[in-house]
Short mmCIF file of C-alpha atoms and ligand atoms in Angstrom, two decimals:
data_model
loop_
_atom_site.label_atom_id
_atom_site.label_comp_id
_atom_site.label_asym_id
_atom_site.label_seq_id
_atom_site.Cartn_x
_atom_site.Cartn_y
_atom_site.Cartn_z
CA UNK A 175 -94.42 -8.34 -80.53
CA UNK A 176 -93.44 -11.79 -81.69
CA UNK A 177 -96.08 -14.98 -81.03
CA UNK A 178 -93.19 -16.20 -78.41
CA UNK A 179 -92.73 -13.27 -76.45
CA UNK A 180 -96.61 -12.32 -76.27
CA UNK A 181 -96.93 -16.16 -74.94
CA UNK A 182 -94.11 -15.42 -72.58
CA UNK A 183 -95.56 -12.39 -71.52
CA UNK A 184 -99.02 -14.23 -71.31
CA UNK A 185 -97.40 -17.31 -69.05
CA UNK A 186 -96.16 -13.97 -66.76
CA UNK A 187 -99.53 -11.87 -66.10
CA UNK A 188 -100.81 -15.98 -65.41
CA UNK A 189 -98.78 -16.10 -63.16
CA UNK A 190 -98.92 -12.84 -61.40
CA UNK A 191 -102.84 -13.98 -61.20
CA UNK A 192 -102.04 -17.33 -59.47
CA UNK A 193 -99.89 -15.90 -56.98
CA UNK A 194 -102.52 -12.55 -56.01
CA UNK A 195 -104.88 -15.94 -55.88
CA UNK A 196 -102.65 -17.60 -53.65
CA UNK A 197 -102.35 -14.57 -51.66
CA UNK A 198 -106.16 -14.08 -51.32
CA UNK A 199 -105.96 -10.74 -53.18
CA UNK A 200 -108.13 -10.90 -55.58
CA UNK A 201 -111.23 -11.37 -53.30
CA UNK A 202 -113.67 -9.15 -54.70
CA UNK A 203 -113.49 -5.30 -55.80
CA UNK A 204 -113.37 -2.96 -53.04
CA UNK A 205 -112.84 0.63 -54.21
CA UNK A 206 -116.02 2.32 -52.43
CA UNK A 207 -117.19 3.72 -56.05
CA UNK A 208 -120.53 3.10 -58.14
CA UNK A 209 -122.97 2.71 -55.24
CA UNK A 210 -125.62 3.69 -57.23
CA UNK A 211 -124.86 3.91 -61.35
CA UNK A 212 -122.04 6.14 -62.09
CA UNK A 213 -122.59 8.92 -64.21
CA UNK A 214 -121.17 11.66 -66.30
CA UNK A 215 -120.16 12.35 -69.80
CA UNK A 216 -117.60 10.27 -72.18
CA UNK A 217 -116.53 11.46 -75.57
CA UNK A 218 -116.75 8.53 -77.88
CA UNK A 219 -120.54 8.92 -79.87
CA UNK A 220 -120.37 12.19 -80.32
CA UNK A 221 -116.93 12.89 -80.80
CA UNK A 222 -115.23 10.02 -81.89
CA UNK A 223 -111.54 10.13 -83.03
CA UNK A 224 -111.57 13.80 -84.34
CA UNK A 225 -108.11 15.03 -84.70
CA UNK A 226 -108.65 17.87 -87.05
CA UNK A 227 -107.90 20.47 -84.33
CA UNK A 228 -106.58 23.25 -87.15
CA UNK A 229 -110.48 23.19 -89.18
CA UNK A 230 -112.35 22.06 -86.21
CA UNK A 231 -110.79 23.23 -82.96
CA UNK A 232 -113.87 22.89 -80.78
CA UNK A 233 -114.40 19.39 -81.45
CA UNK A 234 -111.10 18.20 -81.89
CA UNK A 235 -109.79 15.20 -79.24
CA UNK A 236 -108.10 17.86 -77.31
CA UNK A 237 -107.89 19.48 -73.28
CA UNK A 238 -109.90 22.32 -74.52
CA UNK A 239 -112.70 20.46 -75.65
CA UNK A 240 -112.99 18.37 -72.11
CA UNK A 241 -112.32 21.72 -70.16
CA UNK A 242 -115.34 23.41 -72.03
CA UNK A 243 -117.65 20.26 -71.56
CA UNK A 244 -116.64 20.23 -67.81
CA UNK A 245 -117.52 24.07 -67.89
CA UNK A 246 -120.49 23.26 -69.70
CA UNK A 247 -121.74 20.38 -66.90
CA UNK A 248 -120.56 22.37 -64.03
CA UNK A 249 -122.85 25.71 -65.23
CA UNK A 250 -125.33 24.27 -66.83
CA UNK A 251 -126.91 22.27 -63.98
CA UNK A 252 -125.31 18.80 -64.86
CA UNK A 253 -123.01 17.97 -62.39
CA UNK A 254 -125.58 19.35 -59.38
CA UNK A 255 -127.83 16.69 -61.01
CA UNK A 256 -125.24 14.06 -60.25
CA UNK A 257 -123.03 13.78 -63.32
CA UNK A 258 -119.90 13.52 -62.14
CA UNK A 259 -117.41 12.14 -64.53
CA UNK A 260 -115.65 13.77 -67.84
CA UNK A 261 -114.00 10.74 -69.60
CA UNK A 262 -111.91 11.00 -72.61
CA UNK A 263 -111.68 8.00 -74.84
CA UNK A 264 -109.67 6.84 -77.21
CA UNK A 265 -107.32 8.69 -79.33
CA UNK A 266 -105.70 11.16 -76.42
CA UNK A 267 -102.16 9.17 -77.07
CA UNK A 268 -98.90 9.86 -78.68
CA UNK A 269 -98.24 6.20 -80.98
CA UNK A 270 -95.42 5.27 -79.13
CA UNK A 271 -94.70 5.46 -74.96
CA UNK A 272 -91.99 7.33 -74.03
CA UNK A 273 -88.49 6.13 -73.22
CA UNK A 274 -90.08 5.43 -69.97
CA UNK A 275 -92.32 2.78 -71.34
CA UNK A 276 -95.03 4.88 -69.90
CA UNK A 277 -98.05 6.16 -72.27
CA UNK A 278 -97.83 10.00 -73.23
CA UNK A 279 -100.25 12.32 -74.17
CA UNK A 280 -100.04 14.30 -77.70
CA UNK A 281 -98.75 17.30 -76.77
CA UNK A 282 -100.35 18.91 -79.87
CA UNK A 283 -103.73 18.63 -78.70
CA UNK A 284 -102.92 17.75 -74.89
CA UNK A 285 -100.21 20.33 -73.95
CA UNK A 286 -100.82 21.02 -70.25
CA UNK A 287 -101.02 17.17 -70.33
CA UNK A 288 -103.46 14.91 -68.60
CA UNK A 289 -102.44 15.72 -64.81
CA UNK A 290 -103.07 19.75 -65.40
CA UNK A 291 -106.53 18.57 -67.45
CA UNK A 292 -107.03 16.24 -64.04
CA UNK A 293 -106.51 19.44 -61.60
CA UNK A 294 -109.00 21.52 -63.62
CA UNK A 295 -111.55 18.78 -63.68
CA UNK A 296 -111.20 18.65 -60.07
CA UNK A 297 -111.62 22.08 -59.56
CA UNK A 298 -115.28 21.96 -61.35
CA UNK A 299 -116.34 19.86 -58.35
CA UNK A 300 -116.21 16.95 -61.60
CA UNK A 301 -114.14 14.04 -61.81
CA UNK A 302 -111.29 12.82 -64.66
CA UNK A 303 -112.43 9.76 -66.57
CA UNK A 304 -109.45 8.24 -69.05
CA UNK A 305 -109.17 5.50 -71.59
CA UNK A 306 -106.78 2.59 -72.38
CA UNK A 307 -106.87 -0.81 -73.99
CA UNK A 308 -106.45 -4.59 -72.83
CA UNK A 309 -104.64 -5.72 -75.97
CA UNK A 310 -101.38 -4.66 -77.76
CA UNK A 311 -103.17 -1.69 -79.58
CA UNK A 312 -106.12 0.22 -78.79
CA UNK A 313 -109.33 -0.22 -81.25
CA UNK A 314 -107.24 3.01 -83.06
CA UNK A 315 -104.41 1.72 -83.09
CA UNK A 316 -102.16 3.51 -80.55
CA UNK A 317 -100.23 1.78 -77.60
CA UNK A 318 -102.36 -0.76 -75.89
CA UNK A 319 -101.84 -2.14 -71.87
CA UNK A 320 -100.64 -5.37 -72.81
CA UNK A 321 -97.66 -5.95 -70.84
CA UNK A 322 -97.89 -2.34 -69.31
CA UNK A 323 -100.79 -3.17 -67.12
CA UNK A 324 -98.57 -2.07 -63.46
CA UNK A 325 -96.76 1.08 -65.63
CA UNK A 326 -99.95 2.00 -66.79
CA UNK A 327 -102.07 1.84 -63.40
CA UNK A 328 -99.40 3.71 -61.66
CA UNK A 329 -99.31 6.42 -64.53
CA UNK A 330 -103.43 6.80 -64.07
CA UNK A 331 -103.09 7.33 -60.64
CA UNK A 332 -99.93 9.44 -60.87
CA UNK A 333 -101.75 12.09 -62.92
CA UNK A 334 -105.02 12.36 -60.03
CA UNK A 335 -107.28 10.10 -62.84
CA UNK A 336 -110.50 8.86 -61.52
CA UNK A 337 -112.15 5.88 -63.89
CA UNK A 338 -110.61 3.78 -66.14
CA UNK A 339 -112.61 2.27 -69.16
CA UNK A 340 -110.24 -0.35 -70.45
CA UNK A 341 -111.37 -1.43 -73.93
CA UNK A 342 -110.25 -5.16 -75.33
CA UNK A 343 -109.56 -4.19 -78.90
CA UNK A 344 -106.69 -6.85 -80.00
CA UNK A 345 -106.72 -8.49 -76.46
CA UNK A 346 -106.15 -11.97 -77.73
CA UNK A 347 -108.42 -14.43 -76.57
CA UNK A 348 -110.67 -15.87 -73.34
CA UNK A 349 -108.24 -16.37 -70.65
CA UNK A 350 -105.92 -13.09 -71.63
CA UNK A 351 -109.09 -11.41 -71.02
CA UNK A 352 -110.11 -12.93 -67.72
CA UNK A 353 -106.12 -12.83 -66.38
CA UNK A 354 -105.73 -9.41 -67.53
CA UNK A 355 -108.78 -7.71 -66.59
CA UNK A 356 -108.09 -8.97 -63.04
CA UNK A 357 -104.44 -8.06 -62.76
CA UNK A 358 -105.24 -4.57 -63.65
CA UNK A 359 -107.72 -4.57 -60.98
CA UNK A 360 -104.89 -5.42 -58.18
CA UNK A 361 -102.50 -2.69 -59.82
CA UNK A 362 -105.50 -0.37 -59.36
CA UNK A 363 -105.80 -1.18 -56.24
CA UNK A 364 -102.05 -0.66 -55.50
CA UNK A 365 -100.93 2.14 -56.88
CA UNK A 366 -104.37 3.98 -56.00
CA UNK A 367 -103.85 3.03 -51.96
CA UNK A 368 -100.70 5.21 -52.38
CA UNK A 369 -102.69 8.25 -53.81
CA UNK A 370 -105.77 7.69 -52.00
CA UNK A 371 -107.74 8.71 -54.63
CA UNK A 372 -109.42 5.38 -56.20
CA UNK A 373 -109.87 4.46 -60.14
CA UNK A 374 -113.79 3.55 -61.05
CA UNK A 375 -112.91 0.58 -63.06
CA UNK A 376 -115.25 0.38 -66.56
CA UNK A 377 -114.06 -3.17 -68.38
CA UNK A 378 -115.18 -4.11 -71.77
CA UNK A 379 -114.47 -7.53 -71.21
CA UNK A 380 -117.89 -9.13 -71.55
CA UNK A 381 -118.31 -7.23 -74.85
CA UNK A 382 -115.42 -9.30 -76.00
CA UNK A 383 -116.24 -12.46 -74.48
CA UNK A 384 -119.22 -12.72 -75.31
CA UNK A 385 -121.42 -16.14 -74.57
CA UNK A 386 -118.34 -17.38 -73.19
CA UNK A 387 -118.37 -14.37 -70.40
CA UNK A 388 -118.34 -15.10 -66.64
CA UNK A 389 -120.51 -12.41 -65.77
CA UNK A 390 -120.06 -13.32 -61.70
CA UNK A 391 -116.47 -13.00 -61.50
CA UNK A 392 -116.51 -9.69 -64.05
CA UNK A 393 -119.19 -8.33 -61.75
CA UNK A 394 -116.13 -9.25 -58.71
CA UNK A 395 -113.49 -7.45 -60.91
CA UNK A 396 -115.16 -3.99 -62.29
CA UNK A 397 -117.44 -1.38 -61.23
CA UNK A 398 -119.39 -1.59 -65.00
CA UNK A 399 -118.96 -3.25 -67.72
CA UNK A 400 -119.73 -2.94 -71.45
CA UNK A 401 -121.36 -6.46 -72.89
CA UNK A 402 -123.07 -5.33 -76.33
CA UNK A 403 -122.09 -3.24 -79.46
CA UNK A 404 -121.76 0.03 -79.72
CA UNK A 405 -124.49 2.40 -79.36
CA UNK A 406 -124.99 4.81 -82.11
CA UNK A 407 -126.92 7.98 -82.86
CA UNK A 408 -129.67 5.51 -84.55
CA UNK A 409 -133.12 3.83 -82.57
CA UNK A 410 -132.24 0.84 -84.21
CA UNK A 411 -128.87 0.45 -82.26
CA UNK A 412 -131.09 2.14 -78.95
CA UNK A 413 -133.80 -0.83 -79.81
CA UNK A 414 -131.01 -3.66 -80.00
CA UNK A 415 -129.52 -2.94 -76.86
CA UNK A 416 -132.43 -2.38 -74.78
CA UNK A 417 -133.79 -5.94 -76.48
CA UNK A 418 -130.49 -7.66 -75.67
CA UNK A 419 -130.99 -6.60 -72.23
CA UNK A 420 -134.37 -7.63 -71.82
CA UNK A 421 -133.43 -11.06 -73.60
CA UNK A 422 -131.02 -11.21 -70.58
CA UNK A 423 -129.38 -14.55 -72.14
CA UNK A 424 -126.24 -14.62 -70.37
CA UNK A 425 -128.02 -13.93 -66.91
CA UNK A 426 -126.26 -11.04 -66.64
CA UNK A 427 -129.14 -8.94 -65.10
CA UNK A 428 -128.66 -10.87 -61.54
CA UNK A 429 -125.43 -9.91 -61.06
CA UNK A 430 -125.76 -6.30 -61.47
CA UNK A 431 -126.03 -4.21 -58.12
CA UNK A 432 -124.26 -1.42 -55.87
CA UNK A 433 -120.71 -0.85 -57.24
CA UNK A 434 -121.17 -3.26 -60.11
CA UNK A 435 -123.38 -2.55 -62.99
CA UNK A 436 -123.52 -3.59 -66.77
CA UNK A 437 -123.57 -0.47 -69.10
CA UNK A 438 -125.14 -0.78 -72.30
CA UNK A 439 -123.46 2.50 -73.19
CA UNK A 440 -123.35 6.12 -73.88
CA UNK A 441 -126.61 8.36 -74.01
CA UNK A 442 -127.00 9.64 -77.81
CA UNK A 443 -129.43 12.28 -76.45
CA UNK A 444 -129.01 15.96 -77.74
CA UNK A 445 -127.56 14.29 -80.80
CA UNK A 446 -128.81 14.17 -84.71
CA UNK A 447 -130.36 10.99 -85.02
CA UNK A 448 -133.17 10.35 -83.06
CA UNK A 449 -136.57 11.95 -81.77
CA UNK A 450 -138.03 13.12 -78.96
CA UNK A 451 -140.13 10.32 -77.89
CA UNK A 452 -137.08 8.44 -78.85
CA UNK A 453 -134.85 9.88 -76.26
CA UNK A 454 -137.58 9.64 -73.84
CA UNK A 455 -137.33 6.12 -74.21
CA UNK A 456 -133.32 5.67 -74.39
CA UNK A 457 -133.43 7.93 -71.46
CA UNK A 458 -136.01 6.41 -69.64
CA UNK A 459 -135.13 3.08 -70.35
CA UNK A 460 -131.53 3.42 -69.14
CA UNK A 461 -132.87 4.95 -66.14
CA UNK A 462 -135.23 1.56 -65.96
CA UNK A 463 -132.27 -0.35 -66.16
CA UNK A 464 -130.06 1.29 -63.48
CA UNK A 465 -127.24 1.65 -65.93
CA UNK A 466 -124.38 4.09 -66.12
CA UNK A 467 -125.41 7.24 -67.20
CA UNK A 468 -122.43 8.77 -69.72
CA UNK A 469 -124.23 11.45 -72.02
CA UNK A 470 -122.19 11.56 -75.19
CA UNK A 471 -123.19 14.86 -76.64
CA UNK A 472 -122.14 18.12 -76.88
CA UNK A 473 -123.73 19.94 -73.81
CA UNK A 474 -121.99 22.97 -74.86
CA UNK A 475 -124.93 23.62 -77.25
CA UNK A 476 -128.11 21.38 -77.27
CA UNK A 477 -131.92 21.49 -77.51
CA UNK A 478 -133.59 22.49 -74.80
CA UNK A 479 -135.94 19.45 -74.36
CA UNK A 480 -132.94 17.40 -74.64
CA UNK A 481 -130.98 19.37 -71.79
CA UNK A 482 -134.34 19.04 -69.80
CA UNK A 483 -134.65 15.38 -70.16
CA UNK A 484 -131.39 14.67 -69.41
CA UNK A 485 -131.84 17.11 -66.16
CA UNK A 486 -135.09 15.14 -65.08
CA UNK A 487 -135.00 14.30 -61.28
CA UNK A 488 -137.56 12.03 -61.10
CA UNK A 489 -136.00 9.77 -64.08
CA UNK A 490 -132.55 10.31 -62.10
CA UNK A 491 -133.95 8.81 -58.37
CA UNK A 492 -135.53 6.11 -60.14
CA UNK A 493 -132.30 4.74 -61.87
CA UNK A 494 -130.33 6.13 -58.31
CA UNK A 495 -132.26 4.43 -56.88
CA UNK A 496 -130.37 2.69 -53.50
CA UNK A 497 -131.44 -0.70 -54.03
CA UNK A 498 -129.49 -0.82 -57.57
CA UNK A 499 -131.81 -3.92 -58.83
CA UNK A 500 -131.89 -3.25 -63.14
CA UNK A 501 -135.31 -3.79 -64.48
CA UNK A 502 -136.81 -6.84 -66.11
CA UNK A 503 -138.58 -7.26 -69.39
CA UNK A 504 -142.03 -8.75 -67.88
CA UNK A 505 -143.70 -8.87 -71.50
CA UNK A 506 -143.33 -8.04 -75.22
CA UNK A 507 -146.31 -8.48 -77.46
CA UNK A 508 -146.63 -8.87 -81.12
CA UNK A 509 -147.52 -5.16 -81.29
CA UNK A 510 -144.08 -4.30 -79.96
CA UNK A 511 -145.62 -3.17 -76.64
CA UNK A 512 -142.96 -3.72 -73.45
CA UNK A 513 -143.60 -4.38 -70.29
CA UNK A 514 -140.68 -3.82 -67.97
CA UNK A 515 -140.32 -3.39 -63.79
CA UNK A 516 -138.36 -2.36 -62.11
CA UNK A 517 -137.93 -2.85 -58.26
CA UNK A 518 -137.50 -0.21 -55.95
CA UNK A 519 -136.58 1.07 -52.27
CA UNK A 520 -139.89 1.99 -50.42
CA UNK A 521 -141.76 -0.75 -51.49
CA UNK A 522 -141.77 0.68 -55.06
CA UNK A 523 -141.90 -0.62 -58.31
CA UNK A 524 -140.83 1.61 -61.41
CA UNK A 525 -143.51 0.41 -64.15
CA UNK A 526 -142.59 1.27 -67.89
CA UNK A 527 -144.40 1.11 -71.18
CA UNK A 528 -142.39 1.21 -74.18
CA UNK A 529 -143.91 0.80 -77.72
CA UNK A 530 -140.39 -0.85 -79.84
CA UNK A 531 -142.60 -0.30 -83.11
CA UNK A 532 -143.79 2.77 -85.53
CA UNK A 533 -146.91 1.92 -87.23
CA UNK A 534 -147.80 5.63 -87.08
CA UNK A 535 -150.47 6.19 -84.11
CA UNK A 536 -150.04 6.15 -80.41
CA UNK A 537 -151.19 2.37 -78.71
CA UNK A 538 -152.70 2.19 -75.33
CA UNK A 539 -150.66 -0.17 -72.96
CA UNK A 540 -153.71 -1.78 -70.41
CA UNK A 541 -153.17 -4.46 -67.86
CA UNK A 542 -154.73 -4.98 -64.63
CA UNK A 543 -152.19 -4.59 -61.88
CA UNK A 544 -152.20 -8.02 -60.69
CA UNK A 545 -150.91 -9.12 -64.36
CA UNK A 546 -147.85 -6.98 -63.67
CA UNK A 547 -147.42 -9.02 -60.09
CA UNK A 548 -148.66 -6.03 -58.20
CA UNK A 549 -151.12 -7.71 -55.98
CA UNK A 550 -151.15 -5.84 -51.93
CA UNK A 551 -154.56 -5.77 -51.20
CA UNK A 552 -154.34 -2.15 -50.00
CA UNK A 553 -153.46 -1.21 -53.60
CA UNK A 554 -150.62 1.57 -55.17
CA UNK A 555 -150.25 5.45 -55.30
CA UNK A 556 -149.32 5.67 -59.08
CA UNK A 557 -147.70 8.35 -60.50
CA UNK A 558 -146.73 9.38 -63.67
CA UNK A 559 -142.42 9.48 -63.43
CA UNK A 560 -141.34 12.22 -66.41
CA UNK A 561 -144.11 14.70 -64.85
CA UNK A 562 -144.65 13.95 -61.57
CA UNK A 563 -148.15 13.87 -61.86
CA UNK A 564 -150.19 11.78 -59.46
CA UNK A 565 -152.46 9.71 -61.58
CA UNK A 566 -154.80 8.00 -57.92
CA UNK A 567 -155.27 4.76 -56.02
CA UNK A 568 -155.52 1.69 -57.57
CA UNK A 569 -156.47 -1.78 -56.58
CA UNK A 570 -154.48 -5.19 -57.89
CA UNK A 571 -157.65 -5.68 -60.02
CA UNK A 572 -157.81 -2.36 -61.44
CA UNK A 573 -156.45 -1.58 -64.62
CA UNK A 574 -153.58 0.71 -65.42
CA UNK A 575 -154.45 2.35 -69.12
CA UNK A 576 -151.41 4.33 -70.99
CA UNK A 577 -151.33 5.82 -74.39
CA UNK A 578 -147.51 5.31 -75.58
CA UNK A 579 -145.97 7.26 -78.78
CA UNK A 580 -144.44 5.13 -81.27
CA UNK A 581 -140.77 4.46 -80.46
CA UNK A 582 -141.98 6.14 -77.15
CA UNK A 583 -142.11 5.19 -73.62
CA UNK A 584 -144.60 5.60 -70.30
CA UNK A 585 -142.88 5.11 -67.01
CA UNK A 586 -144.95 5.01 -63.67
CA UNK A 587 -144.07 4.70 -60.39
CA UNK A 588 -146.49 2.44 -57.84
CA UNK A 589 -146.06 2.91 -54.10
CA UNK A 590 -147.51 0.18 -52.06
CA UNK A 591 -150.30 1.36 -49.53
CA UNK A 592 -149.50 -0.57 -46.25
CA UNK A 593 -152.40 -2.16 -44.79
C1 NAG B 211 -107.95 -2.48 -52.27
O1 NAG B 211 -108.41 -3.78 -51.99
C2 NAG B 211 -108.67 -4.02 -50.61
C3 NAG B 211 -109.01 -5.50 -50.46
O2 NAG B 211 -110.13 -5.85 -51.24
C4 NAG B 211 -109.80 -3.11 -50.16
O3 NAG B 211 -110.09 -3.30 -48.80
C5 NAG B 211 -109.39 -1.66 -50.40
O4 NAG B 211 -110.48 -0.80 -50.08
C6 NAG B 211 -109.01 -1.46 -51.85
N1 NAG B 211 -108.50 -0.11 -52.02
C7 NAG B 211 -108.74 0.62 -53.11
C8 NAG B 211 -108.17 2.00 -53.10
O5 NAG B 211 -109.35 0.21 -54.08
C1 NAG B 212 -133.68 -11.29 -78.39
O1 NAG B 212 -134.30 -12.54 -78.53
C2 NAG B 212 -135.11 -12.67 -79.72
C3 NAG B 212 -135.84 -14.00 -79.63
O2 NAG B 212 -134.95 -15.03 -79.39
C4 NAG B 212 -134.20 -12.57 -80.94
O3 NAG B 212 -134.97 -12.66 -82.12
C5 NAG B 212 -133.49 -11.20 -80.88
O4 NAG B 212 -132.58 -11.12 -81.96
C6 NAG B 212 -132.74 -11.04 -79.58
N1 NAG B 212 -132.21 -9.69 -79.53
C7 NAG B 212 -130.90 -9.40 -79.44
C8 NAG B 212 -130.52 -7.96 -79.50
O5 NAG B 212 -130.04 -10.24 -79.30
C1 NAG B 213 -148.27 -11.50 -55.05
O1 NAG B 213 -147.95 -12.49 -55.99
C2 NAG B 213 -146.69 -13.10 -55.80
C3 NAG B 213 -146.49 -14.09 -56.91
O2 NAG B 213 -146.76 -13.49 -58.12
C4 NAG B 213 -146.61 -13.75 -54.44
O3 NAG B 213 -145.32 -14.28 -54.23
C5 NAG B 213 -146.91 -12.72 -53.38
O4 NAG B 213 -146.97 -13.35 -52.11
C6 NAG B 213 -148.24 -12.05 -53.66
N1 NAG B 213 -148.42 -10.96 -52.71
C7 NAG B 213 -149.60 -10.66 -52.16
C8 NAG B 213 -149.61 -9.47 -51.24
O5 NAG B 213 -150.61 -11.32 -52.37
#
């Protein structure tokens, strides 16, 4: 694409904006989806851009490795614990469209194509999550939505797709993100009114925005929203994200809620890299934080502490939770100790412990409940959230004593006693 053309073609998608402006149709997104945080599975940490299917057909970027994982969620207790979605990621695309201009699948590794992979989703009682790119390439370099943005919404909903995560690899800068994010949203709207079936919309336009990110009219545009690196198989990258959201610097945290939610990323858990106490507190922590819940693992084979973490109902209501308000870093002390609430439906407030450091030996977290802004004068019904064990009654002055693992986490759960 030449520097005059893409400007062209930037001065058009401008102007489509102004004019859907003009027309009042761009209020605000209004596809029903993500009342509480979406979940489901997405194939990017654990899988990656594997195309070896002849030494390694089970993990190769292919239909039969999304129709095992579906068969994998829908038997082994997944999707009845609310994980919905099976999204593929990058890497499911031929590197040119088709004489149609429209994006193909390689039939090599795809060759019912993605409409047949859709239907079988579907029957799995599971839903069809698909990937495509802002800019002229995706971050792998095949054909990216620049310029395509109406083809490739009507090809989504063409083939029965369900979500859309829309990366910005080589999107160009600011305002081609904020223009094209929100066209796509219209032609999502459009072509999905005709199939009735509507497209959760998962930008990553904050992630390449960055300080200069609008988060209110992103949080108008998409249903989530990626706005920090990568996550990785690693507590340091678990660590960074969870600190970036508790720094909150953009003020993104306030604009998260029903059918809009900012997704620090995939779940690493079942994985190589990290331990159990760690995934109790990436798990419980993105639970805490009412994000979207995408597992990237291979549920096909996994621990079985992992499988039962991931299974947890009590960790699931709290970050389903119908209020949809993503918790707040209260305190973090030079010991690494966290203090983080979240607010809940009921009159409940999801309380969690996490310990960021490993000096070696469990620390007891201690603070009166009063100092975590818990003050009714009736007092709380605690209880311990990965267990369900009821720890008592306790009074604003009383104190609330936890031991926490290193790189570990204790969540409670504090019902108000009315008077
Ligand atoms: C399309 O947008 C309109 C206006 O915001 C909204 O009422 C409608 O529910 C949307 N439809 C879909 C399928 O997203
Ligand atoms: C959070 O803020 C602290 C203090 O300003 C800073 O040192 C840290 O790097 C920030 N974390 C992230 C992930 O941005
Ligand atoms: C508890 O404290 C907060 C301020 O921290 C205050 O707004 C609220 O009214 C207090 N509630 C009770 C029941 O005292």
């Amino acid at each position: 694409m030449s520097p005059k053309l893409s400007s062209d073609m930037r001065a058009v998608e401008a102007l489509v904006l102004l004019v859907l402006q003009f027309l009042s149709l761009t209020a605000a997104l209004d596809n029903g989806l993500a009342r509480t945080p979406p979940m489901g599975w997405m194939q990017w940490q654990r899988f990656r851009c594997n195309l070896n299917c002849k030494d390694d057909p089970d993990n190769c970027i292919s239909e039969r490795l999304f129709m095992q994982i579906a068969d994998a969620m829908a038997s082994n207790g997944y999707r009845d614990a609310g994980y919905q979605y099976v999204s593929i990621d990058d890497c499911w695309m031929l590197p040119e469209r088709g004489p149609d201009g429209r994006l193909q699948p390689d039939p090599a590794r795809f060759p019912s194509g993605i409409k047949a992979l859709a239907d079988y989703i579907h029957s799995k009682g599971l839903r069809l999550g698909i990937y495509a790119d802002m800019g002229l390439h995706t971050c792998k370099l095949y054909p990216g939505s620049k310029f395509y943005l109406q083809t490739d919404a009507e090809t989504f909903a063409s083939w029965g797709v369900d979500m859309l995560k829309l990366d910005c690899c080589w999107a160009g800068g600011l305002e081609d993100l904020e223009t094209g994010y929100q066209v796509m949203e219209f032609f999502l709207n459009q072509s999905t009114r005709v199939t009735n079936r509507p497209i959760l919309y998962a930008c990553s336009w904050p992630a390449c925005s960055g300080s200069q990110t609008k988060y209110k009219l992103v949080a108008q545009h998409c249903n989530m929203w990626r706005n920090f690196v990568d996550i990785r198989d690693d507590w340091s990258y678990v660590y960074n994200t969870i600190d970036f959201y508790g720094n909150n610097t953009y003020g993104f945290r306030e604009v998260a809620g029903p059918g809009n939610w900012n997704d620090p990323d995939e779940l690493s858990i079942g994985n190589f890299g990290l331990s159990e106490d760690q995934e109790r507190a990436h798990f419980g922590m993105w639970c805490m934080m009412a994000s979207p819940m995408f597992m990237s693992n291979d549920v096909r084979h996994i621990r079985k502490s992992s499988q039962q973490l991931l299974l947890n109902k009590n960790l699931i209501a709290i970050n389903q939770d119908p209020l949809g308000i993503q918790a707040y870093r209260l305190s973090k002390s030079s010991n690494g100790m966290e203090t983080w609430i979240k607010p809940m439906s009921g009159s409940r407030y999801a309380i969690a412990a996490l310990l960021s450091n490993d000096y070696g030996s469990p620390v007891w977290f201690t603070s009166t409940l009063a100092d975590l802004g818990l003050n009714a004068t009736a007092g709380y019904r605690i209880t311990e959230a990965f267990e369900n064990q009821f720890m008592g009654k306790y009074l604003p002055s009383d104190t609330l004593r936890l031991l926490v693992n290193p790189t570990g986490i204790q969540i409670v759960v504090a019902e108000t006693i009315q008077q």
